[in-house]
CSV table of C-alpha atoms and ligand atoms in Angstrom, one decimal:
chain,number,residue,atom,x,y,z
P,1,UNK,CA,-15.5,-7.2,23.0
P,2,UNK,CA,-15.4,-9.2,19.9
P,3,UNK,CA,-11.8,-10.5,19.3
P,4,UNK,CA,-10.3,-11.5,16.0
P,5,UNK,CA,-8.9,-15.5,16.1
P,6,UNK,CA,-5.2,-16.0,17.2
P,7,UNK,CA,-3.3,-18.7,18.6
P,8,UNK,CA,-2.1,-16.9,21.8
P,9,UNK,CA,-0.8,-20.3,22.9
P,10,UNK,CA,1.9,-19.9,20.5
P,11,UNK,CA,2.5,-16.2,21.3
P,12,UNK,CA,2.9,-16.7,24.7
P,13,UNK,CA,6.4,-17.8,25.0
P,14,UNK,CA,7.2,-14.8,21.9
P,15,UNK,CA,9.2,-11.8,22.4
P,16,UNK,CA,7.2,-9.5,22.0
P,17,UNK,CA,6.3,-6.8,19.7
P,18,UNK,CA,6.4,-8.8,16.5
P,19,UNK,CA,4.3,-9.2,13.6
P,20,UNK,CA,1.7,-11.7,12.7
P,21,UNK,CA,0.7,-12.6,9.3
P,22,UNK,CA,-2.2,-14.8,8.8
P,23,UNK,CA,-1.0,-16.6,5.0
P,24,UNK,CA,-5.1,-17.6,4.9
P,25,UNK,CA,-6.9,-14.3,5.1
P,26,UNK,CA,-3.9,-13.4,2.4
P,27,UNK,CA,-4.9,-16.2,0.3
P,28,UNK,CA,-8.4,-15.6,0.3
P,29,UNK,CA,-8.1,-12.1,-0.4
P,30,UNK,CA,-5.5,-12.7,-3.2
P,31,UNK,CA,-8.0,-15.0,-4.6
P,32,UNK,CA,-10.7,-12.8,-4.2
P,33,UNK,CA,-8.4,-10.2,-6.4
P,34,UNK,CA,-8.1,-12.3,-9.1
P,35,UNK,CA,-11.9,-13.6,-9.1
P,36,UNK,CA,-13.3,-9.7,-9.0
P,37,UNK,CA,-10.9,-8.3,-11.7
P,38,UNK,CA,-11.5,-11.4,-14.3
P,39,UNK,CA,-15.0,-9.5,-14.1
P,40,UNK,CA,-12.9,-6.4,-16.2
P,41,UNK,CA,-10.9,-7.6,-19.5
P,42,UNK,CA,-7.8,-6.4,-19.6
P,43,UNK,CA,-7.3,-6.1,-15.7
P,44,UNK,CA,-3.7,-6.7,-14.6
P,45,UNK,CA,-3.0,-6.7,-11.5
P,46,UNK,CA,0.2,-5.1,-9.8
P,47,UNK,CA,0.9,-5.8,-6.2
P,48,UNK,CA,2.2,-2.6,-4.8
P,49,UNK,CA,5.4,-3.5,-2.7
P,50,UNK,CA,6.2,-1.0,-0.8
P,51,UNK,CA,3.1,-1.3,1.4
P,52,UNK,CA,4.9,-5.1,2.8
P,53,UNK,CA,8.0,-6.2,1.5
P,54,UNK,CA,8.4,-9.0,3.8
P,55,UNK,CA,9.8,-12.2,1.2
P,56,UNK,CA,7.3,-14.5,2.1
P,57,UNK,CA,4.7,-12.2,1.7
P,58,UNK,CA,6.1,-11.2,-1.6
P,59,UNK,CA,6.9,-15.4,-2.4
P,60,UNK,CA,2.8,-16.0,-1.5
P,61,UNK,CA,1.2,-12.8,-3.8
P,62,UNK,CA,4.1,-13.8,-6.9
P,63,UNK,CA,2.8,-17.5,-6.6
P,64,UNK,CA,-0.5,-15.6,-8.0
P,65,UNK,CA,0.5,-14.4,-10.7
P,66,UNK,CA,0.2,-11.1,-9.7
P,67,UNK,CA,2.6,-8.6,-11.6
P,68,UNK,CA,4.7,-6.1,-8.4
P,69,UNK,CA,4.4,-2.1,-8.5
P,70,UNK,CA,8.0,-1.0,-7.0
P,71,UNK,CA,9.8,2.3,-6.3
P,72,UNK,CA,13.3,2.0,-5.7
P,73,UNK,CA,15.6,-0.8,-7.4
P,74,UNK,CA,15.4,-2.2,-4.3
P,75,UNK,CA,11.9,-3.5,-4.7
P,76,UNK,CA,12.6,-4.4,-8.0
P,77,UNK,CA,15.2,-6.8,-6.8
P,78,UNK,CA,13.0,-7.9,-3.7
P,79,UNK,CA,10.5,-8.2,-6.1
P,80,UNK,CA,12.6,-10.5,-8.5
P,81,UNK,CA,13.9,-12.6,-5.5
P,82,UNK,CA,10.4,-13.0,-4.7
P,83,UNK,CA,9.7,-14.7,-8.1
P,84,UNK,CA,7.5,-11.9,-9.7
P,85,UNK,CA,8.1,-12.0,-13.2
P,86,UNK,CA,10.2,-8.9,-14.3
P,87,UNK,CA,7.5,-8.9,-17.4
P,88,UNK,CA,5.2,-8.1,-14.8
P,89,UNK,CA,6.9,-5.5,-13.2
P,90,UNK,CA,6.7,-1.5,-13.4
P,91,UNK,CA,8.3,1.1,-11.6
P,92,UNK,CA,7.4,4.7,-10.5
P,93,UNK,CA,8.4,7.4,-8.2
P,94,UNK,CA,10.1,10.9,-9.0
P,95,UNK,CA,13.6,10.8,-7.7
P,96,UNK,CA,14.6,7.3,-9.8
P,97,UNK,CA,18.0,7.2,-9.6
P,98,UNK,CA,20.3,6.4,-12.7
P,99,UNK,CA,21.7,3.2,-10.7
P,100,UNK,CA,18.0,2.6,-10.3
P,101,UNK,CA,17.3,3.1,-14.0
P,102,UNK,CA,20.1,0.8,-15.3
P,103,UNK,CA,19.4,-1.6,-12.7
P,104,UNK,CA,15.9,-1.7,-14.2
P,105,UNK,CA,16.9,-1.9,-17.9
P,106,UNK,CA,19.2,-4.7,-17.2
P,107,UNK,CA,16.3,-6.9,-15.8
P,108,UNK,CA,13.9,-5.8,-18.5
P,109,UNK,CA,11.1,-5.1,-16.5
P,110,UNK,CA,7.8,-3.9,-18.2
P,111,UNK,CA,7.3,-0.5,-17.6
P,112,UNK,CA,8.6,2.8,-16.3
P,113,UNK,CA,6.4,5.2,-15.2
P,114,UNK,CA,7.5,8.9,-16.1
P,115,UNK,CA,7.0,11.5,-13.8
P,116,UNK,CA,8.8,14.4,-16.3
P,117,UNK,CA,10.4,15.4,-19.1
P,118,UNK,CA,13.9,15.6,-17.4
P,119,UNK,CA,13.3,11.8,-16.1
P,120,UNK,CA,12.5,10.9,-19.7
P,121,UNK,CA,15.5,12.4,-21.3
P,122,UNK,CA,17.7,10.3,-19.0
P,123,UNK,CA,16.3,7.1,-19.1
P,124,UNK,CA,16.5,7.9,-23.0
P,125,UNK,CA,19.8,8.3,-22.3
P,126,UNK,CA,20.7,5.1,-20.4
P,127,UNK,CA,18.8,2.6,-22.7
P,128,UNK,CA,21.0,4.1,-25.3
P,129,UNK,CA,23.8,3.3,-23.7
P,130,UNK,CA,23.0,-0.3,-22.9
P,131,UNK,CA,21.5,-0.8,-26.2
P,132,UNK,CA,17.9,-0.9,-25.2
P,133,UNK,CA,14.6,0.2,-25.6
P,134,UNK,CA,12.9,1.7,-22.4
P,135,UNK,CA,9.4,0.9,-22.5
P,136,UNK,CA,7.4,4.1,-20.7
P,137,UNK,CA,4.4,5.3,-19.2
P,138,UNK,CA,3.9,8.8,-19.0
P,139,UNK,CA,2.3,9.6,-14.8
P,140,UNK,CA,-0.4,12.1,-15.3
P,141,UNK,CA,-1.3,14.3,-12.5
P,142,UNK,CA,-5.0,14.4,-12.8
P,143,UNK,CA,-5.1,17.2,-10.0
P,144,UNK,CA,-8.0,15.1,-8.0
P,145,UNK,CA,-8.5,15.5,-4.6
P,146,UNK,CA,-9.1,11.9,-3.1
P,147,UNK,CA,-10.9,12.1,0.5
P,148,UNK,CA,-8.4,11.0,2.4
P,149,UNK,CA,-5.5,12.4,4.5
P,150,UNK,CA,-4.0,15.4,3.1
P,151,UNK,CA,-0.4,13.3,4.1
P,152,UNK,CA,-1.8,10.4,1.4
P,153,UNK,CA,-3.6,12.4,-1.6
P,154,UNK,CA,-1.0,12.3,-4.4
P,155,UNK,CA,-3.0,13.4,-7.5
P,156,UNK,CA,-3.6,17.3,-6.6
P,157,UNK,CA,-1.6,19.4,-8.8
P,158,UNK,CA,0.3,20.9,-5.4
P,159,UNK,CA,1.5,17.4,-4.7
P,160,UNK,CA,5.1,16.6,-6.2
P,161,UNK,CA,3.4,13.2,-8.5
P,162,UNK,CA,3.4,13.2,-12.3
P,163,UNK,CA,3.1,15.4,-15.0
P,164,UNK,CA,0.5,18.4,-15.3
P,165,UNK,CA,-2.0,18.6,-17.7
P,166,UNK,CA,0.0,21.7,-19.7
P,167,UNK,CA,2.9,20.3,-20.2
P,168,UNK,CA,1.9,16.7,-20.9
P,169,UNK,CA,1.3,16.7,-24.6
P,170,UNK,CA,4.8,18.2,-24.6
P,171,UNK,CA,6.2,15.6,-23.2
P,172,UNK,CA,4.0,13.1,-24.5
P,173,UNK,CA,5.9,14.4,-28.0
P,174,UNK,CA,9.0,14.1,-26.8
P,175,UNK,CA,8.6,10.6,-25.8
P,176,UNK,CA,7.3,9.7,-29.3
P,177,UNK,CA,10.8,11.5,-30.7
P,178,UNK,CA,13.1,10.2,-28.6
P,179,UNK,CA,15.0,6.9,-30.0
P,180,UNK,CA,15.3,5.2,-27.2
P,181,UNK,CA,12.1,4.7,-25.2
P,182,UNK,CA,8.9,3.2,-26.6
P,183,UNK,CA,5.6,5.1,-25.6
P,184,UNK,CA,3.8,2.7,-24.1
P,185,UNK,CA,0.4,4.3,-22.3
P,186,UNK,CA,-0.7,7.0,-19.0
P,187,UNK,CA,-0.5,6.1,-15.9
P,188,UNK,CA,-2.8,7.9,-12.8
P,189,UNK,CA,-2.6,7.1,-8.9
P,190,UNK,CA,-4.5,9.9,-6.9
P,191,UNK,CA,-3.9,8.7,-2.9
P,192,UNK,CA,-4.6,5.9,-1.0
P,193,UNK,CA,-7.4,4.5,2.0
P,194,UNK,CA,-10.0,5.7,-0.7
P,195,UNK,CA,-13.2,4.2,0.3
P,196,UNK,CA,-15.5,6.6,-2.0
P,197,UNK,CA,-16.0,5.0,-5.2
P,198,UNK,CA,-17.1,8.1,-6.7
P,199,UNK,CA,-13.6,9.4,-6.0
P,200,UNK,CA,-12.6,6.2,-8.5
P,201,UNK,CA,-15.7,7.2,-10.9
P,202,UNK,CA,-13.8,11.2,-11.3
P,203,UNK,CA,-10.7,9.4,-12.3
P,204,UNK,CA,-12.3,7.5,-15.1
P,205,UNK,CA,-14.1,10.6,-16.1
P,206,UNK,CA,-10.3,12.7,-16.0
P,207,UNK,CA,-9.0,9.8,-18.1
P,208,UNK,CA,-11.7,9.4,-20.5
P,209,UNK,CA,-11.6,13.4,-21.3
P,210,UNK,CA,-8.2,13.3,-21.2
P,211,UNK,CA,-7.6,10.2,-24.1
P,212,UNK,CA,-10.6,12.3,-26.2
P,213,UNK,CA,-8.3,15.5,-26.5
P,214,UNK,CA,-5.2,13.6,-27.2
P,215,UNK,CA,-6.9,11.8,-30.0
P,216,UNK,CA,-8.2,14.8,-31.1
P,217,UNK,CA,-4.9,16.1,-31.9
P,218,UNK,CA,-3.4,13.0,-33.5
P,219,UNK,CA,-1.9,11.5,-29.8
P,220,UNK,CA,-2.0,8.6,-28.7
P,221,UNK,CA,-2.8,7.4,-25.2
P,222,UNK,CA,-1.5,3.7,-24.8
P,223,UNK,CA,-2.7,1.7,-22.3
P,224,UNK,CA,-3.9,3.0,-18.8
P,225,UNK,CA,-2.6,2.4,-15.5
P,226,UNK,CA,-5.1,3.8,-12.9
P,227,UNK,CA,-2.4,3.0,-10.0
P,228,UNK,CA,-3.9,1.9,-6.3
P,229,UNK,CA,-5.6,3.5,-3.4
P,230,UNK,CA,-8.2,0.8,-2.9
P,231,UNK,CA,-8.7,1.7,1.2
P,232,UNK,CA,-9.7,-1.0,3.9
P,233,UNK,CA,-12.2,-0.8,6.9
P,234,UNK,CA,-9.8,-0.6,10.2
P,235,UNK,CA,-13.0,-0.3,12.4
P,236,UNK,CA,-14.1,-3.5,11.7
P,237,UNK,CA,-11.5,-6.2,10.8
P,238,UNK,CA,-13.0,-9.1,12.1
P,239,UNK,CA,-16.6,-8.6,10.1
P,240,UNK,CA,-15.2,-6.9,6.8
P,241,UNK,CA,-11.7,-8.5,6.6
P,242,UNK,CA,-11.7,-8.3,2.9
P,243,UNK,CA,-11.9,-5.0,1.1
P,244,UNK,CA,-14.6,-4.9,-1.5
P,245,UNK,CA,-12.7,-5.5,-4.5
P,246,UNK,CA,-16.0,-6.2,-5.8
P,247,UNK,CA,-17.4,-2.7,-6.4
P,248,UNK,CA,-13.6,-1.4,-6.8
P,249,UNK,CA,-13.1,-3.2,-10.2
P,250,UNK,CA,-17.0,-3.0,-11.1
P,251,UNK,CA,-16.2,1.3,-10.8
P,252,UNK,CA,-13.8,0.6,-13.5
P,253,UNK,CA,-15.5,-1.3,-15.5
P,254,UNK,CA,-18.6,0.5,-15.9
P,255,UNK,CA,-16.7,4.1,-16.1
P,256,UNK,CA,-13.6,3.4,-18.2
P,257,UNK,CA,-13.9,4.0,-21.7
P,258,UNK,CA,-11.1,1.8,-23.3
P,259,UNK,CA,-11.1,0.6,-26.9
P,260,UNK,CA,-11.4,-3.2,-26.9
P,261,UNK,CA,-8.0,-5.1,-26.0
P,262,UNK,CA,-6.7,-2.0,-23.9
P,263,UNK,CA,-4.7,-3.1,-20.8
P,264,UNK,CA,-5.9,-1.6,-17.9
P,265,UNK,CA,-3.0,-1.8,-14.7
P,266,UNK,CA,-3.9,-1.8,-11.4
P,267,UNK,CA,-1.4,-1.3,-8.5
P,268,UNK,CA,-2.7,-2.1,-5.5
P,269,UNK,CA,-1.1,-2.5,-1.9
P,270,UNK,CA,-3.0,-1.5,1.3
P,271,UNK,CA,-6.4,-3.2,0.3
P,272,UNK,CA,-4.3,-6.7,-0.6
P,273,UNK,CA,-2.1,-6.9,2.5
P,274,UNK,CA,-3.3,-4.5,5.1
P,275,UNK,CA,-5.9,-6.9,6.7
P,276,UNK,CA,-3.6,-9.8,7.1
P,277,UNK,CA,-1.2,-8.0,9.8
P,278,UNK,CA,-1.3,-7.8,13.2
P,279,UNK,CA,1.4,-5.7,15.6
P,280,UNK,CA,1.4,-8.1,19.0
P,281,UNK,CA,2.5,-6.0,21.7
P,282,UNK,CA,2.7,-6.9,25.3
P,283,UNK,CA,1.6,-4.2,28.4
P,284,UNK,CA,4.3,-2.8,30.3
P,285,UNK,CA,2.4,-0.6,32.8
P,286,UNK,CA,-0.6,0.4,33.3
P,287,UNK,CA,-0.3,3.9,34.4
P,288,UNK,CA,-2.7,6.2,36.1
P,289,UNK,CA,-2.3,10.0,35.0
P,290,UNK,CA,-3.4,13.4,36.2
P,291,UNK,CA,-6.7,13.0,34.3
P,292,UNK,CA,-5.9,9.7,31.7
P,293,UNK,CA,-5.6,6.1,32.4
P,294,UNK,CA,-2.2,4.9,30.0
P,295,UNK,CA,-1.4,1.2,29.1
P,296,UNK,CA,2.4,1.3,28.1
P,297,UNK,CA,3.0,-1.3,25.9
P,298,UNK,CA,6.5,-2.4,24.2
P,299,UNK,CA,5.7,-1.7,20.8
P,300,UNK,CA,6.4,1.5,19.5
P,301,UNK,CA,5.8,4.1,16.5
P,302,UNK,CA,9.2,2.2,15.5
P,303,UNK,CA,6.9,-0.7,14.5
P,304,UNK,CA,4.2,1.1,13.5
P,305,UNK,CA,4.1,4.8,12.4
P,306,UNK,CA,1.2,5.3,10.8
P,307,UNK,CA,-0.9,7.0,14.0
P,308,UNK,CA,2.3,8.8,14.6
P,309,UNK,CA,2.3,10.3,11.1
P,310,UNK,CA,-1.4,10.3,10.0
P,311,UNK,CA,-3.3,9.9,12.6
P,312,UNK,CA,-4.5,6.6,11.4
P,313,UNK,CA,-6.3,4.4,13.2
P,314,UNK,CA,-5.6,0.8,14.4
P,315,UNK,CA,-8.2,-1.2,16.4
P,316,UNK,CA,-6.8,-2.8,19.6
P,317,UNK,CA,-7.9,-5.5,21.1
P,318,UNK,CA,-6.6,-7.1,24.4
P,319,UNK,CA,-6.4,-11.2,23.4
P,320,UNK,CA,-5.3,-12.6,27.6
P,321,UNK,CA,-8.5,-10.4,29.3
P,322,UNK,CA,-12.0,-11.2,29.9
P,323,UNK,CA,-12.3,-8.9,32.3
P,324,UNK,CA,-14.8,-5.3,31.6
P,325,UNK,CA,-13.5,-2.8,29.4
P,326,UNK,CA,-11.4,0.4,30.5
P,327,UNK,CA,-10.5,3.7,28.8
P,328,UNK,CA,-6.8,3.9,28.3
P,329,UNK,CA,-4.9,5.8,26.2
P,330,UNK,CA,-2.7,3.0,24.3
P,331,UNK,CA,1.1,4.7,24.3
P,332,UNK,CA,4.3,3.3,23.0
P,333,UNK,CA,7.8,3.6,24.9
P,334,UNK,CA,9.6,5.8,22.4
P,335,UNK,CA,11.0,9.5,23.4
P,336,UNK,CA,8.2,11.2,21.5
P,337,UNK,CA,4.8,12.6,22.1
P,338,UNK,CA,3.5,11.5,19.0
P,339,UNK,CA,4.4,7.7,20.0
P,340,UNK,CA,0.8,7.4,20.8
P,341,UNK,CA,-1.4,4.2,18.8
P,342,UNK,CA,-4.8,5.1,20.3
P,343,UNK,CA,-6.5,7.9,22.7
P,344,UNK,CA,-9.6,7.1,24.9
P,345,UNK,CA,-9.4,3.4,23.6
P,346,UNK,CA,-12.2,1.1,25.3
P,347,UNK,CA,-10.4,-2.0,25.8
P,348,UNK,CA,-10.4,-4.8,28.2
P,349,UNK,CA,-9.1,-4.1,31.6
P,350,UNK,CA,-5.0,-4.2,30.9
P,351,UNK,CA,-2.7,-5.6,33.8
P,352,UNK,CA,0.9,-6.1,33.2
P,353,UNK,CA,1.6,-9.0,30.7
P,354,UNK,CA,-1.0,-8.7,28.7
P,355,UNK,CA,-1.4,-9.6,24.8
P,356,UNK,CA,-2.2,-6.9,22.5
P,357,UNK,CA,-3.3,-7.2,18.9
P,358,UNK,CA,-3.1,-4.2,16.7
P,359,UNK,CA,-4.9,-5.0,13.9
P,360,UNK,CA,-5.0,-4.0,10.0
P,361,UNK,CA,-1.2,-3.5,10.3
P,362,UNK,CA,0.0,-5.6,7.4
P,363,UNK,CA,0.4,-2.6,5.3
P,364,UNK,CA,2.6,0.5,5.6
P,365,UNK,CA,4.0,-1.4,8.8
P,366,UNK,CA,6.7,-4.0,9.0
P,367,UNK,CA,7.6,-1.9,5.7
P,368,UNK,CA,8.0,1.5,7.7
P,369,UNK,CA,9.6,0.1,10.5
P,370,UNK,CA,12.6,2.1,12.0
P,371,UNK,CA,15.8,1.8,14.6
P,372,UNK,CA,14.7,5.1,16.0
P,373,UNK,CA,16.2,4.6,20.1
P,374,UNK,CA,18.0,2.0,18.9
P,375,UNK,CA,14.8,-0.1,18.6
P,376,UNK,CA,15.4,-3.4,17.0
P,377,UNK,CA,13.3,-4.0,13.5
P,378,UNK,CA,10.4,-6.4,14.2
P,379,UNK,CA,10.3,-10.1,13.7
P,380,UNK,CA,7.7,-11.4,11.6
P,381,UNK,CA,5.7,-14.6,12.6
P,382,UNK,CA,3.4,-16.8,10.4
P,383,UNK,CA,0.1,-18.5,10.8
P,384,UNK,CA,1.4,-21.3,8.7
P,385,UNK,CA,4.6,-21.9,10.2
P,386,UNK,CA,5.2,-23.6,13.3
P,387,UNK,CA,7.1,-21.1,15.9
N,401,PLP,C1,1.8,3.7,-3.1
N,401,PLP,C2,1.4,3.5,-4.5
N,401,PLP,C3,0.5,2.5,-4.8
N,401,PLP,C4,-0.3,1.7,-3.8
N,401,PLP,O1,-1.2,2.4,-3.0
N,401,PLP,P1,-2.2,1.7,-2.0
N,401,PLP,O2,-2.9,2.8,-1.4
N,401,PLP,O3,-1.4,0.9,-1.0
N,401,PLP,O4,-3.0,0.8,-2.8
N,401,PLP,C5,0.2,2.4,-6.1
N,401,PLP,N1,0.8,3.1,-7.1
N,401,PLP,C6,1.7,4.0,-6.8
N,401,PLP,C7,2.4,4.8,-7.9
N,401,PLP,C8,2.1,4.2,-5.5
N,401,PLP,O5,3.0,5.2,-5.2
């Protein structure tokens, strides 16, 4: 079975599980990023850091120039820490928090995206208080379906996201009224692992309908933030390690209709740092069941959630066998069923002590990680830095 390269040397005398980055494949891809969107003008970037918050993953995509999507204050200050610029920094989410919001006004970051009326009143509010001017973004929900995992779709109009096409030029008014917020442009994110460009092609098409019926009633649209969702091929990370950012930003550039000089934002976080990540893991047992073969292994849905929650799939490679593959059923040690990474896995034959790679896990891991069983969070390890 084809492995990926890792210096199991230096795992060996690790305690296992812990995470592996490989800074190279990040580099590469970062600089792939910023070759593929110089191909669209206007293309800023935003690294989305919630899928990896891990500082020296943060410290490597800042020292690109890359601008940070956040959530939380928190990632605004992990982000500034970091070294992002706080020019280069938006927030979004629908539960921000008025700590949150003055947090962000003090740091005078770029951009808060809006997901209603009742967030833009307060934020109003706030920058009036500290004497500021909140730049904004208003977060349409386009109500489009991306293929992907109902958990992960974000733009249908049952999900909680943004603002709905009725009741946007409403607030889209009230914005341009208010005294103490600038409107500033839209902003879109419809889900994430989104591998169908066409699924990209019906945004452009939403927005491009959408600017044409605000202008024809004397509204503005801004500038246009198409948020993330770029997916990744998990099957195959060691012969597609990079996602195609290629036909991502061509999509854009071929279906947006923008007037000349518009910013066009781009938040993107599994397709940058997903790749990068492995979970190592160690086998405990190998157990024989009734009617499966099970290789326990000491990481855990604690580590890694994302089978657990979405069914998601990791490939798993054994790195210290040679020996003919097996079918096992790849569990975790964790007090729930669902603490399973991988059914009727063909892997090489697993015997106690045995390295395990979990690959594609530099996204939506480390950052997800839990204490659940009083599990310790996971160390981090670096294919830069001697350990
Ligand atoms: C999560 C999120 C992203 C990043 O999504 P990816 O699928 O990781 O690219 C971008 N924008 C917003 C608003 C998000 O919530």
């Amino acid at each position: 079975m084809l492995k990926g390269v890792f210096p199991v040397e230096r795992f060996a005398p690790l305690r296992t599980p812990f995470y592996y980055y490989d800074l190279d494949l990040l580099r590469r891809t970062l600089r792939k990023v910023a070759e593929s969107s110089a191909g669209l003008p206007g293309a800023r970037v935003h690294y989305a850091v919630k899928a990896n918050f891990n500082p020296v993953i943060l410290k490597e995509i800042a020292s690109f120039g890359f601008g940070a999507d956040c959530v939380s204050g928190g990632e605004i200050k992990a982000a500034l820490d970091a070294g992002f610029a706080p020019e280069g920094i938006v927030f979004a989410g629908v539960g921000k928090s008025d700590r949150e919001i003055d947090y962000a006004l003090q740091q005078g970051i770029s951009r808060f995206n809006v997901e209603s009326a009742a967030e833009l009143e307060v934020i109003n509010e706030l920058a009036g208080k500290a004497g500021k001017t909140a730049p904004v973004s208003l977060r349409v929900n386009p109500d489009i379906g991306a293929h992907t995992h109902s958990n992960i779709t974000t733009g249908l109009a049952e999900n909680k996201f943004g603002i709905n096409y009725e009741q946007l030029e409403g607030v889209l008014r009230l914005a341009l009224r208010l005294g103490h917020v600038k409107f500033m442009g839209l902003h879109f994110h419809i889900g994430s692992q989104i591998l169908d460009m066409m699924d990209f092609v019906a945004l452009c098409n939403r927005i491009n309908s959408l600017r044409e019926s605000l202008a024809k009633r004397g509204l503005p649209c801004g500038d246009i933030n198409v948020g993330g969702g770029l997916g990744i091929n998990y099957q195959h990370p060691n012969h597609l390690d990079i996602a195609d950012f290629d036909a991502y930003f061509r999509t854009f550039r071929k279906h947006l209709q923008l007037p000349q000089g518009t910013a066009v934002h781009f938040e993107l976080g599994r397709s940058i740092v997903a790749p990068c990540g492995t979970l190592i893991s160690r086998v405990l047992y190998v157990k024989e069941g009734t009617t499966r073969r099970f290789a326990i292994i000491d990481a855990s849905m604690t580590e890694l959630i994302r089978p657990a929650i979405y069914k998601a799939y990791h490939r798993i490679e054994n790195l210290t066998s040679d020996e003919p593959e097996e079918i096992y059923d790849v569990v975790g040690p964790v007090c729930e069923s669902s603490d399973v990474f991988l059914k009727g896995a063909s892997i090489d034959k697993c015997r106690r002590g045995d390295l395990m790679a979990i690959r594609s896990a530099g996204a939506y891991g480390e950052s997800m990680a839990s204490g659940y069983n009083c599990r310790p969070l996971p160390p981090s390890v670096f294919s830069d830095v001697d350990f």
